[in-house]
CSV table of C-alpha atoms and ligand atoms in Angstrom, one decimal:
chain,number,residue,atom,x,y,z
R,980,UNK,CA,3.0,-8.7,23.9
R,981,UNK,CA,0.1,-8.5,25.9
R,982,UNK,CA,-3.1,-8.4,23.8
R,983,UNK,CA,-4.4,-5.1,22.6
R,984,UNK,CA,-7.5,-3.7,25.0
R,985,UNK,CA,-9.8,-1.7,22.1
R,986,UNK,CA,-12.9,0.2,23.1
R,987,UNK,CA,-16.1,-1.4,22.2
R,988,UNK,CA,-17.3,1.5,20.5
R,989,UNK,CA,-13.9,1.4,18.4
R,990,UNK,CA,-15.0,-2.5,17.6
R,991,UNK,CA,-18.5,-1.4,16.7
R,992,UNK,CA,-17.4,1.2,14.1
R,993,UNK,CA,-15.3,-1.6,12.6
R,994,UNK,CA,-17.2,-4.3,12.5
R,995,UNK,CA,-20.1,-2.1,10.5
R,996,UNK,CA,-17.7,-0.9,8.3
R,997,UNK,CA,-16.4,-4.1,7.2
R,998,UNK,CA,-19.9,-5.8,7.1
R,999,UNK,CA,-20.7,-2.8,4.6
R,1000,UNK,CA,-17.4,-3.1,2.9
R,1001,UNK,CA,-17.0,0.6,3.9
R,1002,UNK,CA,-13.4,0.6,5.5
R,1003,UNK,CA,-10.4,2.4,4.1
R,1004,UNK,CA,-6.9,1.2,5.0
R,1005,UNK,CA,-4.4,4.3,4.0
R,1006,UNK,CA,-0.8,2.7,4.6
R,1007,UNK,CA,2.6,4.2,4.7
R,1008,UNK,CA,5.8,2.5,5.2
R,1009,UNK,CA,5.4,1.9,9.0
R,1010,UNK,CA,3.0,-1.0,8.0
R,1011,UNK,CA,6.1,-2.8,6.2
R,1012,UNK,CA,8.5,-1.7,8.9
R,1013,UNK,CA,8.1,-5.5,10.7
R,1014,UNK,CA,8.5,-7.3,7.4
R,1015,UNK,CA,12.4,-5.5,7.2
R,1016,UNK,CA,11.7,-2.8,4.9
R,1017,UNK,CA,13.2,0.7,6.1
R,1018,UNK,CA,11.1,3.6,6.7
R,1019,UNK,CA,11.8,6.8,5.5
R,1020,UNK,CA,12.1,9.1,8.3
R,1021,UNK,CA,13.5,8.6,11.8
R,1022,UNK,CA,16.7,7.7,13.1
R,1023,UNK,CA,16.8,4.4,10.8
R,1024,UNK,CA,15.0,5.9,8.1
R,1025,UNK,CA,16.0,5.8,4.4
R,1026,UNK,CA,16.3,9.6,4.2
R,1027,UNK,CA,18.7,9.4,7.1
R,1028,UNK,CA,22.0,9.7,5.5
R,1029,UNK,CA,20.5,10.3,1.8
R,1030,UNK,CA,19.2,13.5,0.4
R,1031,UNK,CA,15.8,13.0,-1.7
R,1032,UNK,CA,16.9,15.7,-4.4
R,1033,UNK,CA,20.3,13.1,-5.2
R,1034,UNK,CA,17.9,10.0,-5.3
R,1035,UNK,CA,13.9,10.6,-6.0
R,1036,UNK,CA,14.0,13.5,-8.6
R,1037,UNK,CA,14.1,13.5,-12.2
R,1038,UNK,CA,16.8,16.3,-12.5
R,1039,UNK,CA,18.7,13.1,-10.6
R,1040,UNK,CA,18.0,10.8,-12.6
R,1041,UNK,CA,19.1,13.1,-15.5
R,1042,UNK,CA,22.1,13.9,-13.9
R,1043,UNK,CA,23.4,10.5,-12.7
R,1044,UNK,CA,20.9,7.9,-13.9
R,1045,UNK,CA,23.0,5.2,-12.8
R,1046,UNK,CA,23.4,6.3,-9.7
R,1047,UNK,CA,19.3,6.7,-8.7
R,1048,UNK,CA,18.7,3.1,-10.5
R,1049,UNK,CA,21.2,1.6,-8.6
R,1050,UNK,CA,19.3,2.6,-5.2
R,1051,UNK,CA,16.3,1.5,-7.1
R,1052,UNK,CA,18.1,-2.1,-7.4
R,1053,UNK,CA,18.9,-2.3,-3.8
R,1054,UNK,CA,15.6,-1.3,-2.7
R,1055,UNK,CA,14.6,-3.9,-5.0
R,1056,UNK,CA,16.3,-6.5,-4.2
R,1057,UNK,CA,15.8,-5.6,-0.3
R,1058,UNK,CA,12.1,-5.6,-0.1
R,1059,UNK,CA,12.2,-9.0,-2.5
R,1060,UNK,CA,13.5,-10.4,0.5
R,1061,UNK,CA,11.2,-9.2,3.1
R,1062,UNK,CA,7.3,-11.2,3.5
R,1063,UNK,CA,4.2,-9.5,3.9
R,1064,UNK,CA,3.0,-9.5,7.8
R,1065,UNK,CA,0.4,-9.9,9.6
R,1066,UNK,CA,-1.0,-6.3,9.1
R,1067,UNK,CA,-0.5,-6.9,5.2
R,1068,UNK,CA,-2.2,-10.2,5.6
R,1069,UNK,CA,-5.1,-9.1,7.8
R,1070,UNK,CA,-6.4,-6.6,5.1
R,1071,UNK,CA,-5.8,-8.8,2.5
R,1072,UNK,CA,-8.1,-11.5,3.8
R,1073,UNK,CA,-10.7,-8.6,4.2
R,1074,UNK,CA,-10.0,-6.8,0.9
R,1075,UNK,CA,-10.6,-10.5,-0.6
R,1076,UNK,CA,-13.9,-10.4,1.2
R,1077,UNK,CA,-14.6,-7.2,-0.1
R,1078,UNK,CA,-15.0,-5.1,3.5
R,1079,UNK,CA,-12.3,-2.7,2.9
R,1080,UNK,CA,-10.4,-1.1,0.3
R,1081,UNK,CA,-6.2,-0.3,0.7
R,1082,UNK,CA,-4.8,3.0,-0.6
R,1083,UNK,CA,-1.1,3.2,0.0
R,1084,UNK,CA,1.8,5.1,-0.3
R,1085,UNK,CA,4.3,2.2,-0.6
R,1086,UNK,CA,5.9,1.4,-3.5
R,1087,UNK,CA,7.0,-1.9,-1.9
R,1088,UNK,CA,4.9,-4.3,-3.2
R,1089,UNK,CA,4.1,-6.3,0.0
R,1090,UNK,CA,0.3,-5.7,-0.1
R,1091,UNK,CA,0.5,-7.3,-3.7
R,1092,UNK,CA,2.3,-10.1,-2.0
R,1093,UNK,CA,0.0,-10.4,0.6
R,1094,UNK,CA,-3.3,-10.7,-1.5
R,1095,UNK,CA,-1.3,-13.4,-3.3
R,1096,UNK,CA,-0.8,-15.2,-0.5
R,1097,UNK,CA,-4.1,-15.4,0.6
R,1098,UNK,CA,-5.5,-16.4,-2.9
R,1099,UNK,CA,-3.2,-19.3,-3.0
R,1100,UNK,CA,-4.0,-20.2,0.2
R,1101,UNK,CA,-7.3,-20.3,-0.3
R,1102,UNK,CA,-7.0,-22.1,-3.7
R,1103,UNK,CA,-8.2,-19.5,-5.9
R,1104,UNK,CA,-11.6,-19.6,-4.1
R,1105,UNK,CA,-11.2,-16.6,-1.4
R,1106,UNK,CA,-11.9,-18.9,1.4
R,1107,UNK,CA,-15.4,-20.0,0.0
R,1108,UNK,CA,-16.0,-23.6,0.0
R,1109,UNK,CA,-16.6,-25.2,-3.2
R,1110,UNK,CA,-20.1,-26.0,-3.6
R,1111,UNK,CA,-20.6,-29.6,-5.4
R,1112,UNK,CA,-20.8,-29.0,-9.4
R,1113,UNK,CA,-19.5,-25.2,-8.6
R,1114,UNK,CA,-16.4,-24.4,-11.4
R,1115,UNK,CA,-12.5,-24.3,-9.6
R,1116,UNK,CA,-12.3,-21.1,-11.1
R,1117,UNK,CA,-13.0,-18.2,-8.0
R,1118,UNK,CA,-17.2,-17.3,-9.1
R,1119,UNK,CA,-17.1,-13.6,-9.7
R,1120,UNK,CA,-17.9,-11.3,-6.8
R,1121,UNK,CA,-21.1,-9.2,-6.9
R,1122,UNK,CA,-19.1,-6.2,-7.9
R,1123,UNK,CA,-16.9,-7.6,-11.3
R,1124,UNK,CA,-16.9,-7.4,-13.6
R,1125,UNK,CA,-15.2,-3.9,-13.8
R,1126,UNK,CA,-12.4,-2.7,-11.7
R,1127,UNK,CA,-11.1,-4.9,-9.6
R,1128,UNK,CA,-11.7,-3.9,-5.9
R,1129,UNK,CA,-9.5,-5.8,-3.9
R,1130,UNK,CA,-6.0,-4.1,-5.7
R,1131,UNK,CA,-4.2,-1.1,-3.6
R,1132,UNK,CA,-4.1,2.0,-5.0
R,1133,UNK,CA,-0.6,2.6,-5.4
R,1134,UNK,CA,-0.5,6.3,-4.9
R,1135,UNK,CA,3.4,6.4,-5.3
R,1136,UNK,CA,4.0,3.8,-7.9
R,1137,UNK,CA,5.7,0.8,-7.7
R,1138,UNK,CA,9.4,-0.5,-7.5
R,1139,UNK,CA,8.4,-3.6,-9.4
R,1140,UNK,CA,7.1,-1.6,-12.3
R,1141,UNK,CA,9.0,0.6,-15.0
R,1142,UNK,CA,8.3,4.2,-17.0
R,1143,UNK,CA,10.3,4.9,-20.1
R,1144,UNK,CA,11.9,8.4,-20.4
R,1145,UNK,CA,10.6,8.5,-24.1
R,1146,UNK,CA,8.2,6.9,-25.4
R,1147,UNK,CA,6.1,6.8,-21.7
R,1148,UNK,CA,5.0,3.4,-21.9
R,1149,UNK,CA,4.8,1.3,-18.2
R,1150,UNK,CA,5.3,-2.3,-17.6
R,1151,UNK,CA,5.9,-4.9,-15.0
R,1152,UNK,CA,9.4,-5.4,-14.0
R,1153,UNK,CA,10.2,-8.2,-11.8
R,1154,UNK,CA,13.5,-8.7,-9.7
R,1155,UNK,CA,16.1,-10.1,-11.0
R,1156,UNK,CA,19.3,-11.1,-9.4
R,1157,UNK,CA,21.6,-10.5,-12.3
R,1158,UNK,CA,20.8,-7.3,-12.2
R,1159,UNK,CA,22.5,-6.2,-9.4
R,1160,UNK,CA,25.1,-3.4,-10.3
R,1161,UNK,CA,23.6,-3.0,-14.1
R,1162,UNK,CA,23.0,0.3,-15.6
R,1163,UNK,CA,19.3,1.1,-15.9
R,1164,UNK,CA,18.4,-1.1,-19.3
R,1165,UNK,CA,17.0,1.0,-22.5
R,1166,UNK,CA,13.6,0.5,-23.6
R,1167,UNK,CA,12.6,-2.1,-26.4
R,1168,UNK,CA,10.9,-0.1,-28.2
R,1169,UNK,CA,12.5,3.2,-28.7
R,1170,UNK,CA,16.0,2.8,-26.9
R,1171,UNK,CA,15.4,5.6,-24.2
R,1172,UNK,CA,16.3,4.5,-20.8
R,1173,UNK,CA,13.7,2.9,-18.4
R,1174,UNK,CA,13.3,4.7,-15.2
R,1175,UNK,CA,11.3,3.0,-11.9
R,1176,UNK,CA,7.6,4.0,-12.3
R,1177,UNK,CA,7.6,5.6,-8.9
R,1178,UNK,CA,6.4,9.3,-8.1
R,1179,UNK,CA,9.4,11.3,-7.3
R,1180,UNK,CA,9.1,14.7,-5.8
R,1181,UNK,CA,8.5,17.6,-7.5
R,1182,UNK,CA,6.4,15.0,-9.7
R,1183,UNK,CA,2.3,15.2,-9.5
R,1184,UNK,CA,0.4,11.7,-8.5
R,1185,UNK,CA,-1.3,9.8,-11.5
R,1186,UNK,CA,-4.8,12.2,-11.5
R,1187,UNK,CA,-6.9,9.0,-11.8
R,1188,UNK,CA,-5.1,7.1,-8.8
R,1189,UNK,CA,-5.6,10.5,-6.7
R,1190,UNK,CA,-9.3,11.2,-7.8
R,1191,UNK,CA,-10.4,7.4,-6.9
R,1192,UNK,CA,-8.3,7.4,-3.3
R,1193,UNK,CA,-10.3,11.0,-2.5
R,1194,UNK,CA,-13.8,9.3,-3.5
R,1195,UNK,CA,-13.1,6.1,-1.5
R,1196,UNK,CA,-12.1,8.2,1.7
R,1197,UNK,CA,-14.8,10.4,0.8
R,1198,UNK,CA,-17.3,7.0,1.1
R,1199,UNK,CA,-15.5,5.6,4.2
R,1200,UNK,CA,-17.5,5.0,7.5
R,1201,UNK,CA,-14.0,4.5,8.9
R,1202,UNK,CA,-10.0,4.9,7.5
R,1203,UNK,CA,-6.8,3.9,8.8
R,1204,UNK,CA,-4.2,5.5,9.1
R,1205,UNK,CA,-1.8,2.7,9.2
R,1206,UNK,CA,2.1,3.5,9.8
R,1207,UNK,CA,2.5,7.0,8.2
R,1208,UNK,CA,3.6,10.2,9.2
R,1209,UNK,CA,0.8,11.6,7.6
R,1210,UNK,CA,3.4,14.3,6.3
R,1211,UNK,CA,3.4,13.8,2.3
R,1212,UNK,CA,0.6,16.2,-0.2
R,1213,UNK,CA,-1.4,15.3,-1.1
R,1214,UNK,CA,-1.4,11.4,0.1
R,1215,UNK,CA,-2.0,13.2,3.7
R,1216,UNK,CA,-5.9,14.4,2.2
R,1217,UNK,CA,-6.9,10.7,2.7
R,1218,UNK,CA,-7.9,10.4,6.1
R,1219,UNK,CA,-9.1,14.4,6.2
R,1220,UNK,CA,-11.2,13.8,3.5
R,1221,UNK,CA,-12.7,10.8,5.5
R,1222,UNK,CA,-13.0,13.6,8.4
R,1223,UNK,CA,-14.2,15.7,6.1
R,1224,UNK,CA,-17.2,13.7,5.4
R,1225,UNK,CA,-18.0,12.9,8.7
R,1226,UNK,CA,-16.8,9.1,8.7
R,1227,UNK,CA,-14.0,7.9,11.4
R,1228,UNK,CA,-10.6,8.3,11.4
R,1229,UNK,CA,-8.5,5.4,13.1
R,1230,UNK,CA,-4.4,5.9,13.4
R,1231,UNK,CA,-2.6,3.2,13.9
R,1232,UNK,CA,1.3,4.2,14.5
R,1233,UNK,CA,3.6,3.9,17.9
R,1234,UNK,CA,4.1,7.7,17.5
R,1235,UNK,CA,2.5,10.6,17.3
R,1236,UNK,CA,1.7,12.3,14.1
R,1237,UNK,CA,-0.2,15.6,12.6
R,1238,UNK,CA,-3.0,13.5,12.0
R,1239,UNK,CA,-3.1,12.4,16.0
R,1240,UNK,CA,-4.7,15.0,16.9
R,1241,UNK,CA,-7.6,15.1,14.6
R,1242,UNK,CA,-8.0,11.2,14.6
R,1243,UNK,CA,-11.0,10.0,16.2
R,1244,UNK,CA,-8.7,7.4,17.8
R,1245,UNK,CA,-5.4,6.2,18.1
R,1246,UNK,CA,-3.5,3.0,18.3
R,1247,UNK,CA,-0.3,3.6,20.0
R,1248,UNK,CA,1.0,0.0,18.9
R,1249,UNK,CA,2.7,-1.6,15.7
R,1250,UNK,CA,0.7,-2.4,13.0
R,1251,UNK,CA,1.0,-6.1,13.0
R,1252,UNK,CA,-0.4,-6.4,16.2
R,1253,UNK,CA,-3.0,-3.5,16.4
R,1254,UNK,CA,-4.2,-4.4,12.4
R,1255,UNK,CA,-5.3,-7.7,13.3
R,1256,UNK,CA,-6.5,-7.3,16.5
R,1257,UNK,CA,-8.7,-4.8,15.4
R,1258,UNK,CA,-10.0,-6.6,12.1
R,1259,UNK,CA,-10.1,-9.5,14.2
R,1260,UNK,CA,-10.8,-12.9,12.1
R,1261,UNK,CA,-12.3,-12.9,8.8
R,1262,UNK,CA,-15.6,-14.8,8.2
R,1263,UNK,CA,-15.3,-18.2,6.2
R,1264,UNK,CA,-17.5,-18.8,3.7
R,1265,UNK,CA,-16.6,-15.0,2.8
R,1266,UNK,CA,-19.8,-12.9,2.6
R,1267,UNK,CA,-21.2,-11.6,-0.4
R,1268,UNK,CA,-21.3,-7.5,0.4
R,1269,UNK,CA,-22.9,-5.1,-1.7
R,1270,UNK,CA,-20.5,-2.0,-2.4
R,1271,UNK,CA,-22.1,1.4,-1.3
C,1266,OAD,P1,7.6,7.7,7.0
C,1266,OAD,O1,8.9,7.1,7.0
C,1266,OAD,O2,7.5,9.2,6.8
C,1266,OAD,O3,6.7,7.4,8.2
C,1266,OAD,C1,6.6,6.1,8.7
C,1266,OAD,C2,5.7,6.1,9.9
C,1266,OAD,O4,5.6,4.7,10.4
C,1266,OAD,C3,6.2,6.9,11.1
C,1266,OAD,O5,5.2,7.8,11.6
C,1266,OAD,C4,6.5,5.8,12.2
C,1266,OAD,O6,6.2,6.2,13.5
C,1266,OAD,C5,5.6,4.7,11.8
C,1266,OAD,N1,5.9,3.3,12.1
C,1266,OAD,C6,7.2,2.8,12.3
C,1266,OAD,N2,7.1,1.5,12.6
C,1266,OAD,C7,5.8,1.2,12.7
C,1266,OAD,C8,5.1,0.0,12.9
C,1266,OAD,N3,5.7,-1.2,13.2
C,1266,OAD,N4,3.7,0.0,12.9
C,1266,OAD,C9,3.1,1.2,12.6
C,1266,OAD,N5,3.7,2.3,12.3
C,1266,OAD,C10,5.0,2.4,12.4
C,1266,OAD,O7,6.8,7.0,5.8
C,1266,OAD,P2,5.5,7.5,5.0
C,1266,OAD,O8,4.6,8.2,5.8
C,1266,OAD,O9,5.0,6.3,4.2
C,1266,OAD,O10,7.3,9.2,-0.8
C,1266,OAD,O11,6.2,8.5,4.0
C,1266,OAD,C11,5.4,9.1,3.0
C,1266,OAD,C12,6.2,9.2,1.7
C,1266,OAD,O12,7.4,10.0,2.0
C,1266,OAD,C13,6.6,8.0,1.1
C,1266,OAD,O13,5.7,7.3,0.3
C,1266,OAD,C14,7.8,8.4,0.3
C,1266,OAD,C15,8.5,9.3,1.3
C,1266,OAD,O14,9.3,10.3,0.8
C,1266,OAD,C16,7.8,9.1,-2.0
C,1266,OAD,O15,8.7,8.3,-2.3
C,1266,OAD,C17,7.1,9.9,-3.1
């Protein structure tokens, strides 16, 4: 493909926002689309041939647990098989340089991945070079302690993390290949069945991940809209809210959306081209940014 032309006023914006550490990335499923992982609308999307009220409610899941937790075990074991691309990887080198900040709407894990990736391949040290005497261990970034920046704000949930039915409690829970076909296991401690900690609809976001994607839009110089329809509530207040507060909205998706209109630009390209082309390289030593 031939390489993306940008505008250099589209560059400047970028550039400033990164060096500030004031760039949102607000990612939908597009963004994984050229790792494998299906979208959900469109003519190969996952609601297709399904209907959302037999698969991603809980009156489903009361009805025919096994039923929703076996499409929950495929997806699994689907996206287990995909690897993060080069959009994933692009904003993981710069989230681990602390320019931008990724909410997203996936449940896929593959921005998880991604920051993994990066980390090992940068031995633990985010790129830095170690200086002679410094420790192996990464030196903490201006901003830690405290939350830790460069993790997504996984607005609806994860498929690699489960929610008991009873007693609430969430944990981690990694693939596993036995577990194709197996009914959804009980929980340790009380014996209710797990269910996958993922918002379904009808089901209101976590308040705190909600409240903290709204202030980081809210402080944006610059969001992107990366590879969603930009049709879900209240996931779709992200880049208004940037709008809103007079910072600039950048969609990245092949079509067109309801956010096109309203975007201060758009990328008409997929995201594993237009992501890093517009990121462009990340600097190595990583700077030391202060957060806003
Ligand atoms: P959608 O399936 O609604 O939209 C995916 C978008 O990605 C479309 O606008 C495509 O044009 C675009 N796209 C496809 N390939 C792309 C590529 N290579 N690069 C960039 N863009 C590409 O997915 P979401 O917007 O993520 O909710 O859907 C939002 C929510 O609806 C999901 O989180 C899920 C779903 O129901 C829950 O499960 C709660």
């Amino acid at each position: 493909m031939a390489a993306l032309q940008l505008p250099e006023d589209l560059r400047v914006r970028v550039r400033e926002a990164l060096a500030h550490g004031r760039l949102l990335a607000f990612t939908g499923a597009g963004i994984s689309a050229e790792s494998g992982v299906p979208t959900f609308r469109g003519p190969e999307g996952l609601w297709k041939n399904r209907r959302p009220e037999d698969l991603a409610t809980p009156e489903a899941f009361r009805r025919d647990p096994e039923a929703v937790w076996e499409w929950y075990s495929w997806r699994r074991e689907r996206v287990t098989r995909c690897r993060p691309n080069e959009a994933h990887l692009a904003l993981a080198r710069w989230a681990l340089a602390g320019g931008l900040r990724v909410v997203t709407q996936n449940v896929d894990g593959l921005h998880d991945r991604a920051l993994g990736l990066i980390r090992e391949e940068s031995g633990g040290l985010d790129g830095r070079e170690e200086a002679p005497g410094e420790s192996t261990a990464r030196p903490p970034l201006p901003w830690e302690p405290g939350a830790s920046l460069e993790d997504p704000v996984r607005l609806h949930g994860s498929l690699f993390r489960t929610r008991c039915t009873g007693c609430n409690v969430e944990e981690a829970y990694p693939y596993d290949e036995e577990e194709a076909g197996s009914p959804p296991p009980a929980c340790p401690r009380c014996g209710a069945l797990l269910r996958p900690a993922v918002v379904w609809f009808g089901e209101a976001l976590r308040p705190s991940d909600i409240e903290r994607s709204l202030e980081w839009a809210s402080e944006a110089a610059v969001t992107l809209s990366i590879g969603t329809s930009a049709l879900v509530f209240p996931a779709s207040q992200v880049p208004l809210t940037t709008l809103a507060h007079g910072g600039t909205v950048i969609e990245i998706n092949p079509t067109e959306t309801p956010l096109s209109g309203r975007a201060d630009f758009r990328l008409g390209a997929p995201a594993a081209t237009a992501v890093p082309a517009l990121l462009g390289s990340h600097p190595n030593p990583l700077p030391r940014l202060d957060r806003p």
